Coordinates of C-alpha atoms in Angstrom, one line a residue:
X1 CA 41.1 -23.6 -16.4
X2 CA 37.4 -22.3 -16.1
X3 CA 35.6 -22.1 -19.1
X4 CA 34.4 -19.1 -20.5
X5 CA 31.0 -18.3 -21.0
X6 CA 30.8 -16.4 -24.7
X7 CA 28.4 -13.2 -23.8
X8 CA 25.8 -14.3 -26.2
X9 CA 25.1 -16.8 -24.0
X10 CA 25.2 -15.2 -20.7
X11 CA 22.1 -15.4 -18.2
X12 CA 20.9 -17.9 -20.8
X13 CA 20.1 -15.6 -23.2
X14 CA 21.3 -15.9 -27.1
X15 CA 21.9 -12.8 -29.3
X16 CA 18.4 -13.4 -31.0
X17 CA 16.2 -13.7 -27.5
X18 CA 17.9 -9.8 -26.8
X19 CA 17.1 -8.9 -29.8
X20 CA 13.5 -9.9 -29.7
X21 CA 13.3 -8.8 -26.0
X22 CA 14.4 -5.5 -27.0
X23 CA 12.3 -5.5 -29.6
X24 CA 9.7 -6.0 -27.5
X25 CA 10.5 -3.1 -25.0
X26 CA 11.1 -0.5 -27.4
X27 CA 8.0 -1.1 -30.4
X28 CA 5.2 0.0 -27.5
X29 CA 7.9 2.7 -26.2
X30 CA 8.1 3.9 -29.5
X31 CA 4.6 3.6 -30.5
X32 CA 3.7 5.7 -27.4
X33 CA 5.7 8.6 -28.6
X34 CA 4.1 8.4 -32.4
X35 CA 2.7 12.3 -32.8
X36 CA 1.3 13.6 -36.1
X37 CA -1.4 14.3 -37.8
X38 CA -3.2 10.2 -37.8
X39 CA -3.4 11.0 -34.1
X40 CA -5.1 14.4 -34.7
X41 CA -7.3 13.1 -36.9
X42 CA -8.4 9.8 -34.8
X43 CA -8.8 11.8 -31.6
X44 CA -11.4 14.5 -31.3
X45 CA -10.0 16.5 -28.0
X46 CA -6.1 16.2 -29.5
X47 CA -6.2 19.9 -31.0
X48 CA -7.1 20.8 -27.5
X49 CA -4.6 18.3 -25.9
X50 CA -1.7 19.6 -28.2
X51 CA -2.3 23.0 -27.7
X52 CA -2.2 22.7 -23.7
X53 CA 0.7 20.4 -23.2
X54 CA 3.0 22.1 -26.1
X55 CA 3.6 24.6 -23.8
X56 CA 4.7 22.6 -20.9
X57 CA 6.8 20.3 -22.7
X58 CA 10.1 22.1 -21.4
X59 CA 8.8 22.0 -17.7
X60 CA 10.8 20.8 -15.5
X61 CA 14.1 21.9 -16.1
X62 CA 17.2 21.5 -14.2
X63 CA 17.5 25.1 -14.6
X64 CA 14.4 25.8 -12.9
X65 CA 15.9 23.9 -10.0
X66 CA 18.1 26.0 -7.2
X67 CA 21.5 25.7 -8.0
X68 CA 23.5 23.7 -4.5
X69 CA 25.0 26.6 -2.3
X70 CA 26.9 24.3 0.1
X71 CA 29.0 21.1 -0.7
X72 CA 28.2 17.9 0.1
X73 CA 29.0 16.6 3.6
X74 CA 32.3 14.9 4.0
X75 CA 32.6 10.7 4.6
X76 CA 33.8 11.3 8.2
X77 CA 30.6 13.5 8.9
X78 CA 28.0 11.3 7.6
X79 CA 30.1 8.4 9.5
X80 CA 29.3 9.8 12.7
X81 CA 25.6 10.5 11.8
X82 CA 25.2 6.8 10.7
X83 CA 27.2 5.6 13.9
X84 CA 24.6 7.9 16.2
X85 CA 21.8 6.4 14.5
X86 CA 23.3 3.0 15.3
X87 CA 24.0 4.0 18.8
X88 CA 20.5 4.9 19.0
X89 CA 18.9 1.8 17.8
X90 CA 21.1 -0.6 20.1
X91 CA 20.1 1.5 23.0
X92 CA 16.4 1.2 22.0
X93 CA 16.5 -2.2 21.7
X94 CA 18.5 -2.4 25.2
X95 CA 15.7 -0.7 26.3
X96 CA 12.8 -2.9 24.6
X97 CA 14.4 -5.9 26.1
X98 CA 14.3 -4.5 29.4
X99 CA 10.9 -4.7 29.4
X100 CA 9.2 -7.0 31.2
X101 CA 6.6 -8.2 29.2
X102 CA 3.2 -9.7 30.7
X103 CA 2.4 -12.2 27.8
X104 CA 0.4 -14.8 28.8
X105 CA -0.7 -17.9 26.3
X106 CA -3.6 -16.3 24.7
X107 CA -5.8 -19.3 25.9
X108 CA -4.6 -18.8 29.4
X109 CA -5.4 -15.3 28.9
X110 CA -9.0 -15.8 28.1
X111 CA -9.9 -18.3 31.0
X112 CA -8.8 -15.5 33.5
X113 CA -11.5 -12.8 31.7
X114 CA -14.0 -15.9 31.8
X115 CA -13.4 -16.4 35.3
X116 CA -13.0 -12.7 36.4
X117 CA -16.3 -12.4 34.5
X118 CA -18.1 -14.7 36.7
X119 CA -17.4 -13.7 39.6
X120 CA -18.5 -10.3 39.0
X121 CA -21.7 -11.5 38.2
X122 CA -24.3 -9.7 36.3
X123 CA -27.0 -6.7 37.3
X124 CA -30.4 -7.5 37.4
X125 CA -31.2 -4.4 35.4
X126 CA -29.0 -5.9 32.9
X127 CA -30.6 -9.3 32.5
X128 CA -34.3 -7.2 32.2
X129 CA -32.8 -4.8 29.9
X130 CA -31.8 -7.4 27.4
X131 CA -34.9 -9.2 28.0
X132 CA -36.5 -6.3 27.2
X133 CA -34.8 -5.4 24.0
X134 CA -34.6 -9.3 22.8
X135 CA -38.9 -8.7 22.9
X136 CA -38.5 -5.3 21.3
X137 CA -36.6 -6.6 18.2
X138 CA -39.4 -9.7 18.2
X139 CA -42.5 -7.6 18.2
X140 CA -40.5 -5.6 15.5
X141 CA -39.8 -8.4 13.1
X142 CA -42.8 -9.2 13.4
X143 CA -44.4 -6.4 12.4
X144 CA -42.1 -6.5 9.5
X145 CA -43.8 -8.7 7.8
X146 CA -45.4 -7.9 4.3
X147 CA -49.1 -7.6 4.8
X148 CA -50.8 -10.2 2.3
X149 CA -51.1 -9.5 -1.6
X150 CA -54.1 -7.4 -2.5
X151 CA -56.3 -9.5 -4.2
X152 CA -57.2 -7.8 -7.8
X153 CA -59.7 -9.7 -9.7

């Protein structure tokens, strides 16, 4: 015979911890929804506040909302979409495993470039250009520098 678990104590819980817990979900909730006049008074824009969102406090309503003009689709029909979209996805993953896929180890992978690299070699023009702009950016910090303090005395 299983024991029964009284429902004061289920999920660990005793009738005081709800109580508490609800307690402490509704005090803020309720809190929030305190109008009147010691918020008026406390809050220099509320006039303002009150007097645009009075107004709106209907909006949205579920008459507002178009009323439904056709019935809901039967089981069988939404069956068959769900099946489609099932057919669908097996045959694109029959078709992503068909794929023959070139991955290499990444490490592997990098030694080719290296090696293609090299073999290419580099331009002349290339080598003199970076020279070039590796003296460029030298004269430039250098002329970077802060002249000296001017002296005041």
């Amino acid at each position: 015979m299983m024991n029964r678990v009284p429902p004061q104590k289920m999920l660990g819980l005793r009738t005081v911890g709800v109580r508490s817990l609800c307690a402490m979900i509704w005090i803020p909730l309720a809190a929030c929804t305190t109008t009147g006049e010691a918020v008026q008074t406390t809050i220099s824009g509320a006039a303002h506040t009150t007097a645009s969102v009075s107004p709106q406090l209907s909006y949205p309503s579920f008459r507002d909302f178009p009323a439904i003009t056709e019935p809901a689709p039967d089981d069988a029909v939404i069956f068959g979409e769900v099946s489609a979209l099932t057919s669908d996805r097996n045959a694109l993953a029959a078709d992503v495993a068909a794929i023959e896929w070139q991955a290499v180890d990444a490490g592997t992978l990098q030694q080719e470039i290296e090696a293609h690299v090299r073999a290419v070699g580099t331009a002349p023009e290339a080598v003199s250009s970076q020279a070039a702009i590796s003296e460029f950016l030298t004269r430039a910090r250098e002329r970077g520098h802060a002249p000296p303090p001017v002296d005041r005395r």
